XYZ file of C-alpha atoms in Angstrom:
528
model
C 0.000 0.000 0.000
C 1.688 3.353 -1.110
C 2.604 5.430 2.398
C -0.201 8.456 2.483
C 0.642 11.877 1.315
C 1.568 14.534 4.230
C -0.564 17.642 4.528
C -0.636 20.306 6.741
C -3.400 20.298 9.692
C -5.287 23.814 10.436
C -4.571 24.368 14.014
C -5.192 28.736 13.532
C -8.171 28.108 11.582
C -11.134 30.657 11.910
C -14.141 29.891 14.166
C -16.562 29.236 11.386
C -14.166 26.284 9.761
C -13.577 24.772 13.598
C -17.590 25.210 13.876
C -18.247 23.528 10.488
C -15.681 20.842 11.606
C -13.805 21.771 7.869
C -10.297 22.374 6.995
C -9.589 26.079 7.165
C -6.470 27.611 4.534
C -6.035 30.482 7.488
C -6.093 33.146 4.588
C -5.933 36.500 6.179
C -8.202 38.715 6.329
C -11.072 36.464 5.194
C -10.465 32.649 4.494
C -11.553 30.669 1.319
C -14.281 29.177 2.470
C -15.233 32.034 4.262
C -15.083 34.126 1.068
C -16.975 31.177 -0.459
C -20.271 31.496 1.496
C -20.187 34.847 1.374
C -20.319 35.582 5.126
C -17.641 37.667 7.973
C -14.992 35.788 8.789
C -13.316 36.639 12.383
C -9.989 37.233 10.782
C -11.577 40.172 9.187
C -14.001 41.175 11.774
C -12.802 39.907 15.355
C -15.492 41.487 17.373
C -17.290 38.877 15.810
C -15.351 35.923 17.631
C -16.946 36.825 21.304
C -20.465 35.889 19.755
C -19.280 33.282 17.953
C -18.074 31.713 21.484
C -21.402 32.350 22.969
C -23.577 30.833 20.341
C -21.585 27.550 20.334
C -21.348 27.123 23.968
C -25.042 27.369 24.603
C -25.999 25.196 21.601
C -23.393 22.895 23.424
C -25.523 22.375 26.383
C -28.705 22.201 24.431
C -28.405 20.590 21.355
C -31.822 19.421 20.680
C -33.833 22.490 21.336
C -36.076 24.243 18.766
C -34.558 26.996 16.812
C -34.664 30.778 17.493
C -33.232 34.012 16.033
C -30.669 36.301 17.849
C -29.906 39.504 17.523
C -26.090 40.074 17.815
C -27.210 44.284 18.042
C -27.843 43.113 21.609
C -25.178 42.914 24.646
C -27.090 40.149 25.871
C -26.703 36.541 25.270
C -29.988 34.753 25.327
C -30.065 31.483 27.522
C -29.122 28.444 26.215
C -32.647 27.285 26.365
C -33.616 29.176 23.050
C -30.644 28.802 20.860
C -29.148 26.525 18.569
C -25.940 26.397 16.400
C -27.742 25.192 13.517
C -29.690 28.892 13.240
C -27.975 31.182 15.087
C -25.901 33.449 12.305
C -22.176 33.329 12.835
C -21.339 36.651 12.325
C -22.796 40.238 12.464
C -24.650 41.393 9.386
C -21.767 42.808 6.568
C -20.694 46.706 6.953
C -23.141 48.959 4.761
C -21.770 47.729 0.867
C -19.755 50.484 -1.184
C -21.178 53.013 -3.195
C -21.424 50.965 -6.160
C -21.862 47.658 -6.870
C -19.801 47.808 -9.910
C -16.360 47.590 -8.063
C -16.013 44.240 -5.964
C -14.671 45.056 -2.358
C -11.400 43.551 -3.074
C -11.229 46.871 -5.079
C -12.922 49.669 -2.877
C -9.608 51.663 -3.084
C -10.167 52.346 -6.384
C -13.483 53.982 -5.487
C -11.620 55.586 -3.378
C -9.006 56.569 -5.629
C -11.763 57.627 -8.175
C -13.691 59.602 -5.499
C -10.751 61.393 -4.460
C -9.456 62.727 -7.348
C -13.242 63.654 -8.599
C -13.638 66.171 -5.666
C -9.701 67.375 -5.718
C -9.773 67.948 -9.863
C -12.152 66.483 -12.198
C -15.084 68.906 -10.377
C -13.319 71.893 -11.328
C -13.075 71.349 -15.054
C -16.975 71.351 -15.062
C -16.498 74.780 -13.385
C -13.771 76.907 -15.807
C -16.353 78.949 -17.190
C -18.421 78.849 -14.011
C -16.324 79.230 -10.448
C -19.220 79.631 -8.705
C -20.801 76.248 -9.285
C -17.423 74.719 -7.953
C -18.921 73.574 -4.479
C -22.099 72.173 -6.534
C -19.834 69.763 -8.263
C -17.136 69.252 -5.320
C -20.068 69.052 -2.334
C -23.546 68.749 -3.291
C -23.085 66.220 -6.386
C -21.421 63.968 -4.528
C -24.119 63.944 -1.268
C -27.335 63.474 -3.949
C -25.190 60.632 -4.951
C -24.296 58.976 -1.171
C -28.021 59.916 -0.248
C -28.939 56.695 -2.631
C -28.553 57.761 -6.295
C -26.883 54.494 -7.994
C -26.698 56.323 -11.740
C -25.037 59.233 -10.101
C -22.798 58.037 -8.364
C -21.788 55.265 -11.305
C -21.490 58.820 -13.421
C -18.911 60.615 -10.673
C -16.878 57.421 -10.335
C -17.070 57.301 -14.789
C -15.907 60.942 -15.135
C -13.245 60.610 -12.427
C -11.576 57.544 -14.219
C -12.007 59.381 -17.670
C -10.029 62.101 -16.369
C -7.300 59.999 -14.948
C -7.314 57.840 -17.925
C -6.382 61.294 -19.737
C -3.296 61.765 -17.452
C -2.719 58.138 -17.759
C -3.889 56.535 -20.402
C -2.007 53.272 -20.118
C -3.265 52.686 -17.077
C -5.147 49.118 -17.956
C -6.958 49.296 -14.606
C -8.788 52.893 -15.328
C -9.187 52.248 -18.526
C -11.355 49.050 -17.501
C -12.721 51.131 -14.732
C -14.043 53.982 -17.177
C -15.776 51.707 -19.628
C -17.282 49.597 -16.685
C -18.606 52.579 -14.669
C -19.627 54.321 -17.865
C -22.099 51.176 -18.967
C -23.255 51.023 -15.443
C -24.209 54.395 -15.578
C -26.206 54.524 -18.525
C -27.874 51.081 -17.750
C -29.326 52.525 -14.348
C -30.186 55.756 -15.738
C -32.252 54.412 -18.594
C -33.912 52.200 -16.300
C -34.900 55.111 -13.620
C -36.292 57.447 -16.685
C -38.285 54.482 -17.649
C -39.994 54.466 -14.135
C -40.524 58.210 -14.423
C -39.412 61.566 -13.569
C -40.671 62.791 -9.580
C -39.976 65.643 -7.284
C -37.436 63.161 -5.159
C -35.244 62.107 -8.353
C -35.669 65.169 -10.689
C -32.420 66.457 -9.750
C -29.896 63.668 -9.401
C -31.704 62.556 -13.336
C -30.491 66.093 -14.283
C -27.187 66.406 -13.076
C -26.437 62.604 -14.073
C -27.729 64.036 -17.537
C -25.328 66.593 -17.583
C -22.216 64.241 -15.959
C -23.467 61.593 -19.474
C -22.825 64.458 -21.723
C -19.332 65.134 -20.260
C -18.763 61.287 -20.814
C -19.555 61.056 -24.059
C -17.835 64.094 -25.301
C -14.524 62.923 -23.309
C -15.046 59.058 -24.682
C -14.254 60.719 -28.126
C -11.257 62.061 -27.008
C -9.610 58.510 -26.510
C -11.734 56.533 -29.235
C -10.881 56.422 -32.988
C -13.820 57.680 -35.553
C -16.984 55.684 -34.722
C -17.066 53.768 -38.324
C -18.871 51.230 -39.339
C -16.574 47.521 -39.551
C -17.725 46.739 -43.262
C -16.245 43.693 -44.741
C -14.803 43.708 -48.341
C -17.540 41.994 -50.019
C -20.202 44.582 -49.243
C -18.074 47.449 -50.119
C -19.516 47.528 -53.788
C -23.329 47.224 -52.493
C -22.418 50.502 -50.859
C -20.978 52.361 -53.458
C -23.333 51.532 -55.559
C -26.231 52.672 -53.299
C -26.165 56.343 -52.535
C -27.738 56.267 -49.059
C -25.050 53.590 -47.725
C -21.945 55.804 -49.321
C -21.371 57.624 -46.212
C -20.099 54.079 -44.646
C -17.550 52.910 -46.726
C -14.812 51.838 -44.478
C -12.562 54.999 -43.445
C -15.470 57.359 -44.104
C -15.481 60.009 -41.241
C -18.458 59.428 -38.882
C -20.281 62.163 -36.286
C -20.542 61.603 -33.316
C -23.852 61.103 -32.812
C -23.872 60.115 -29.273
C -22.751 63.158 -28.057
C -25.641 65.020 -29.858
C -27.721 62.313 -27.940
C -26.152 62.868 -24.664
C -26.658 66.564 -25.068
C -30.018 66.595 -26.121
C -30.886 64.484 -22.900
C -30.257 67.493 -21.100
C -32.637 69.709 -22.794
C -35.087 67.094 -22.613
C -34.876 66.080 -18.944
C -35.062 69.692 -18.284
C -38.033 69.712 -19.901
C -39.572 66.952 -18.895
C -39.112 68.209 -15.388
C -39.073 71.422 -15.197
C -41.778 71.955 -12.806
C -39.670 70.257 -10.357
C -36.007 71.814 -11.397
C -37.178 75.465 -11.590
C -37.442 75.185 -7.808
C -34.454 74.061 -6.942
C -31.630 76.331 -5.513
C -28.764 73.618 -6.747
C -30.345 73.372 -10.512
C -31.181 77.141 -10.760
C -27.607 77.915 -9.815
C -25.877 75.874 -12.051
C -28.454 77.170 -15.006
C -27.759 80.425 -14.448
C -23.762 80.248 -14.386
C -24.511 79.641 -18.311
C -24.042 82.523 -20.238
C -28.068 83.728 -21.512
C -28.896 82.595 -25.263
C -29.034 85.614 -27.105
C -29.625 84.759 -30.777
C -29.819 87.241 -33.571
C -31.701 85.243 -36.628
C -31.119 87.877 -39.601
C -30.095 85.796 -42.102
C -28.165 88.302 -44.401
C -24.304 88.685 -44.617
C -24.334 91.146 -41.349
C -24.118 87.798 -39.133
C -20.247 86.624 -38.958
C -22.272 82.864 -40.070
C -24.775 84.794 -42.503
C -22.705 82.493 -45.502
C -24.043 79.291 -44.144
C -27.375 80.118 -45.535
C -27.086 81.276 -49.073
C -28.635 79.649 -51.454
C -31.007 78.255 -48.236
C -34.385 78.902 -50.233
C -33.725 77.397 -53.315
C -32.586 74.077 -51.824
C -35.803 73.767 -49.971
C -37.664 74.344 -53.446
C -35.614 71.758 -54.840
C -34.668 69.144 -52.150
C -32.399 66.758 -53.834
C -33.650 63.111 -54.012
C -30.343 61.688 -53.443
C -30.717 62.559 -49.238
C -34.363 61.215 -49.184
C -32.999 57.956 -47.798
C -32.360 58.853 -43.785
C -31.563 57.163 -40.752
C -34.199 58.764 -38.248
C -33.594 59.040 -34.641
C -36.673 57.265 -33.515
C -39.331 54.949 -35.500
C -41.695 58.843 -35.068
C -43.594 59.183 -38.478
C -42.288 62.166 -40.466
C -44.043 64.334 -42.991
C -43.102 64.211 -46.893
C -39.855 65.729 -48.128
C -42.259 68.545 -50.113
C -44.859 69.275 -47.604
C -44.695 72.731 -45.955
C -44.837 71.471 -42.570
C -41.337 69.812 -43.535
C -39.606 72.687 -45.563
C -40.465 75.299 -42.829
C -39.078 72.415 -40.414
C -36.050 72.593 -41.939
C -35.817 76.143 -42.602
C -35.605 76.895 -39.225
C -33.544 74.297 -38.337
C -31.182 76.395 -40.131
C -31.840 78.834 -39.047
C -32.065 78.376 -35.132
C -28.067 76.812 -35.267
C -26.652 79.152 -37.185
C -27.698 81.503 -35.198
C -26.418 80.102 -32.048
C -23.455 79.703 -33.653
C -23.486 83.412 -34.207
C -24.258 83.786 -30.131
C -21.128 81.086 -29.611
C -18.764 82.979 -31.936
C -18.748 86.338 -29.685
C -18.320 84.543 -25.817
C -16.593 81.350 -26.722
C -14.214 81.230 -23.629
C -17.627 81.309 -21.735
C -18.544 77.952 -22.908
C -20.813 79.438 -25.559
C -19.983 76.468 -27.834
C -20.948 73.581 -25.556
C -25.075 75.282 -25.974
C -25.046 74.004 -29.820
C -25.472 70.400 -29.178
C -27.867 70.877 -26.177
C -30.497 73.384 -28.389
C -30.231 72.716 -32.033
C -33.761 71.285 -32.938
C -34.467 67.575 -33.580
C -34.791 67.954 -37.356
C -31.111 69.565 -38.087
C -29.884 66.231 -36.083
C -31.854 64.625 -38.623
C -30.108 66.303 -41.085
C -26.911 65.394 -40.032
C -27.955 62.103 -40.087
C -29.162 62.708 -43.857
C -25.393 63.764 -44.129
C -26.562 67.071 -45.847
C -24.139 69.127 -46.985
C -25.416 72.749 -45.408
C -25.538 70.758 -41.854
C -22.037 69.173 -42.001
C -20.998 72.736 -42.992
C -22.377 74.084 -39.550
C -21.320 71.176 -37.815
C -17.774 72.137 -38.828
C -18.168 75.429 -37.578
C -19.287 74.373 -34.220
C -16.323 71.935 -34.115
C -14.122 75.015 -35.057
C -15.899 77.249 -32.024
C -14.486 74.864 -29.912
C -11.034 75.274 -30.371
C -11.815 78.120 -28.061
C -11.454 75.565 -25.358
C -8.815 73.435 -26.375
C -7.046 73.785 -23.054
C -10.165 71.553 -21.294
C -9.107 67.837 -20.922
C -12.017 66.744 -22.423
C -11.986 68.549 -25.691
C -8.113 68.502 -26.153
C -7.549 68.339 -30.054
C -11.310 68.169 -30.902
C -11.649 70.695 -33.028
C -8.555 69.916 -35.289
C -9.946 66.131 -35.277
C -13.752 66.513 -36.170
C -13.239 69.699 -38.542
C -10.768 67.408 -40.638
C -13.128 64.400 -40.243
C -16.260 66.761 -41.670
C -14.144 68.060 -44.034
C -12.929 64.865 -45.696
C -16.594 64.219 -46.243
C -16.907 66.840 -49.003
C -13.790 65.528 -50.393
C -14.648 61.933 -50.808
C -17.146 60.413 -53.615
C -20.168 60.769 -51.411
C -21.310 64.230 -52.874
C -19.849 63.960 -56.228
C -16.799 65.936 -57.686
C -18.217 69.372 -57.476
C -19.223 69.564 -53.034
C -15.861 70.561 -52.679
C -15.516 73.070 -54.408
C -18.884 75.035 -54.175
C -19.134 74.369 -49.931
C -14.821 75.408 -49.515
C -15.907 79.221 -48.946
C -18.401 77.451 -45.982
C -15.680 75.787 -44.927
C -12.380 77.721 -45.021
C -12.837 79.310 -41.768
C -13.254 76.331 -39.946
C -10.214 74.847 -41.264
C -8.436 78.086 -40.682
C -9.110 77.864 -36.895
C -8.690 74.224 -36.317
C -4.766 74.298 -37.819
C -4.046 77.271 -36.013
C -0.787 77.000 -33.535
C -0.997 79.133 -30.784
C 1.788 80.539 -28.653
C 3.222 77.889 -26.440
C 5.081 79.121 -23.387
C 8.599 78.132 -22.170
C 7.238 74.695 -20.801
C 5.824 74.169 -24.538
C 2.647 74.727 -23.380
C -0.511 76.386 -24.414
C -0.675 80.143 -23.343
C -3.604 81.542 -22.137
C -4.352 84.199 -24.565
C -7.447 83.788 -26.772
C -7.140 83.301 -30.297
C -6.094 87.243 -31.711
C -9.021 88.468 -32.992
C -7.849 88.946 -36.734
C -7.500 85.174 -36.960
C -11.223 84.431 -34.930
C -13.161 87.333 -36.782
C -13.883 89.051 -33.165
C -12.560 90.427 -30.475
C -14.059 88.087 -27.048
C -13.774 90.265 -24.330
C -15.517 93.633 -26.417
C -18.266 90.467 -27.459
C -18.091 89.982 -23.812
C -19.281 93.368 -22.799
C -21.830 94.082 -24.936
C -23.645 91.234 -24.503
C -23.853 91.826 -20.846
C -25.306 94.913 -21.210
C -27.938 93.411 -23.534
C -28.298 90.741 -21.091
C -29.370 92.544 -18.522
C -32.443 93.585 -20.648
C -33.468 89.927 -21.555
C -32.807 88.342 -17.987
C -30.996 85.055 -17.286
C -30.299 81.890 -18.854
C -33.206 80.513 -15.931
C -35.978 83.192 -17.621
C -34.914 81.841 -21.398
C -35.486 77.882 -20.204
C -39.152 79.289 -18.178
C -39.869 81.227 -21.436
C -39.288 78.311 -23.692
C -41.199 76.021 -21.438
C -44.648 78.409 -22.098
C -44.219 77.897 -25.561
C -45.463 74.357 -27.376
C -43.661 74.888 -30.406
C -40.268 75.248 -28.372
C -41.288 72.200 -26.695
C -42.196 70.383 -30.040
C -38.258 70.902 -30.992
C -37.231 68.775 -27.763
C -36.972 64.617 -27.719
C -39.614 62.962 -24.987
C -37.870 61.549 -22.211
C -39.047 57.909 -23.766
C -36.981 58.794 -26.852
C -34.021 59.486 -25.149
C -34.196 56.791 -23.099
C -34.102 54.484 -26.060
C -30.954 56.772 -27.219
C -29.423 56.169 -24.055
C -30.406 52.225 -24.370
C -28.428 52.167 -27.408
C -25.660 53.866 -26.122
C -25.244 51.492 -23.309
C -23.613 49.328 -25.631
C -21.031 51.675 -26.742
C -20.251 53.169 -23.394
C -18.168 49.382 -22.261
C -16.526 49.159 -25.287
């Protein structure tokens, strides 16, 4: 008979393994089996062993009586009469569990971590056009979140590890972190909108709306262009159909998502105002924004005017080729021709252009970051028909933010996207001519994104604005003037209470069940 193998006997075991009569590894601070059942161990937790002791000496003495409960809150030990080893729990109920359940607690450091540098940094780039709002975002963000808000605090910890994944972006563990938090995010924001907007969540849905929008405008710092993987075989299906051209592989795509994220804002604003618009924390941070003040002539007096030559005899003669479009939601839409959908689009040209007339004069105020939140549902529609007066304005917007280069998460944007819209006009998807007749559209934009400016003697970017003969105004005499007509046409606060009296206003907004089947489809896109 072959001699039996040695092993090692468990005389330091924990209680629970001597209770259980089972071999204990005497893994510090919880054991295996332990960690197994899911339960305190008294390695980890040695208050723990003192009841422990109790509850098996009294079921010691009585081993056959009936079952009961006890409650280790108590200093007392009940008799031995009414216990029994068999029900009595072996340890204390668990400490309250972190703040999310996306991190296990093996990892609760890197909540920490995450937490930490949040309220030390990553609140204060939320605040560079806005100092006042800085205790919102350090202080009252973060308490909405601890009082029992799951999506916002998933959002803080998201935007915390985005931001460190920008100082270190080989950091395997934050990058992991960021994608995880981001999805978790998203997946229990989607499902609170779907249970509906109330007085008690109104405000964490908003500011977790806004702290979305920061993620998905920083996501595109550190992902490539969001193209379509298209094998070789279909690549002559979609050259051959006009409506598929735009995703050829390499073909430049917009980032849609963002626009989504953005709009969520306007529409959960909307959707609750009646609870927002009495809120000191809301109505503070909405009225750090600088007030729209849009101008909507439409001649060549506007710095933007260009964008809309030629506007009215386009709608007269929409061209066929864009009548194939991907909408945003399954919502019925009127025919190409009828005047419902020409004035529709009119004045979806209108409106951004003119806010990008408003953005152009105050863009170190954050101007620019009010174009995705406000344009109208139909010019993202025409983005999505891949028009070539939208992409124009969307390359103008992407230019306005160039303004703000120096914020972490819009570093290089504008030279990025303006390239990206501008290869569009160069490549076979509007035919040989689009360059040529939309380059006076587009020269500015591509002017601004390749500019250099003035690095100091770290090689850094100064602070000085873009000079005004290379911008086409001067910021701070913009600044001025628009105060003083500001203080005619109130606050940004009196524009959203305005807005929300008038139905066709509110006809321009996405329903909080269309965003939240933008945000659904997001979800996928936010772990990747």
């Amino acid at each position: 008979m072959p001699p039996r193998r040695s092993h090692k006997k468990s005389r330091a075991g924990c209680r629970r393994c001597k209770a259980r009569k089972i071999k204990c590894d005497e893994v510090h601070p919880r054991c295996g089996n332990c960690v197994k059942h899911g339960v305190a161990c008294d390695f980890e937790h040695p208050e723990v062993l003192a009841d422990l002791q109790a509850a098996a000496a009294a079921a010691a003495q009585t081993p056959s009586t009936p079952a009961t409960t006890v409650n280790f809150g108590s200093p007392i030990v009940p008799s031995a009469g009414h216990l029994s080893l068999a029900s009595a729990p072996l340890a204390r109920p668990l400490p309250t569990p972190p703040m999310s359940t996306t991190t296990a607690p093996g990892h609760r450091l890197l909540e920490l971590k995450l937490m930490h540098h949040y309220t030390v940094m990553t609140c204060k780039t939320f605040t560079f056009t806005a100092p006042v709002t800085e205790d919102i975002w350090k202080i009252t963000v973060p308490n909405l979140a601890f009082s029992g808000s799951q999506h916002l605090a998933d959002s803080i910890l998201a935007v915390a590890a985005l931001h460190l994944r920008s100082i270190n972006p080989n950091d395997k563990e934050i990058v992991r972190a960021s994608h995880a938090y981001m999805a978790a995010s998203l997946e229990e924001y989607s499902a609170t909108l779907n249970q509906g907007i109330n007085h008690t969540n109104a405000e964490a849905l908003f500011l977790t709306a806004a702290l979305i929008a920061f993620q998905s405008t920083a996501t595109r710092v550190f992902m490539k262009d969001e193209g379509l993987s298209i094998n070789s075989s279909s690549i002559s299906s979609l050259s051959s159909d006009p409506s598929k051209r735009h995703q050829q592989p390499g073909c430049y795509a917009i980032p849609f998502t963002w626009f989504h994220s953005f709009q969520g804002v306007k529409a959960i604003t909307a959707a609750s105002w009646q609870y927002l618009r009495v809120s000191p924390v809301v109505t503070q941070v909405i009225n750090s924004q600088a007030a729209l003040q849009l101008d909507f002539r439409t001649g060549p007096e506007t710095f933007f005017g260009h964008l809309l030559e030629g506007l009215e005899e386009e709608l007269s003669n929409p061209p066929s080729s864009f009548d194939a479009r991907v909408p945003l939601t399954s919502r019925p839409l009127p025919p190409p021709n009828s005047p419902d959908h020409i004035s529709a689009t009119r004045q979806a040209y209108q409106h951004a252009v003119a806010v990008l007339n408003w953005a152009h004069k105050i863009p170190h105020k954050g101007a620019p970051l009010a174009f995705p939140a406000t344009v109208s549902k139909r010019f993202i529609e025409l983005l999505e028909e891949r028009r070539p007066r939208a992409l124009a304005i969307l390359a103008c917007f992407f230019a306005l933010l160039k303004s703000l280069d120096g914020v972490w998460w819009l570093q290089g944007m504008a030279r990025r996207e303006v390239l990206g819209v501008v290869s569009l006009f160069n490549s076979d998807f509007f035919g040989p001519d689009a360059y040529r007749k939309w380059w006076p559209h587009l020269e500015w934009a591509m002017r601004i994104a390749l500019f250099e400016p003035e690095r100091d003697g770290n090689g850094q970017q100064g602070g000085m604005p873009i000079p005004p003969e290379v911008w086409g105004s001067d910021w701070f005499a913009e600044e001025r003037a628009l105060e003083e007509q500001g203080r005619e046409q109130g606050d940004y606060f009196g524009h959203i209470e305005l807005l929300s009296q008038m139905s066709n206003a509110v006809n321009s907004i996405p329903t909080v069940p269309e965003y939240a089947a933008m945000m659904a489809g997001a979800r996928g896109q936010g772990g990747r």
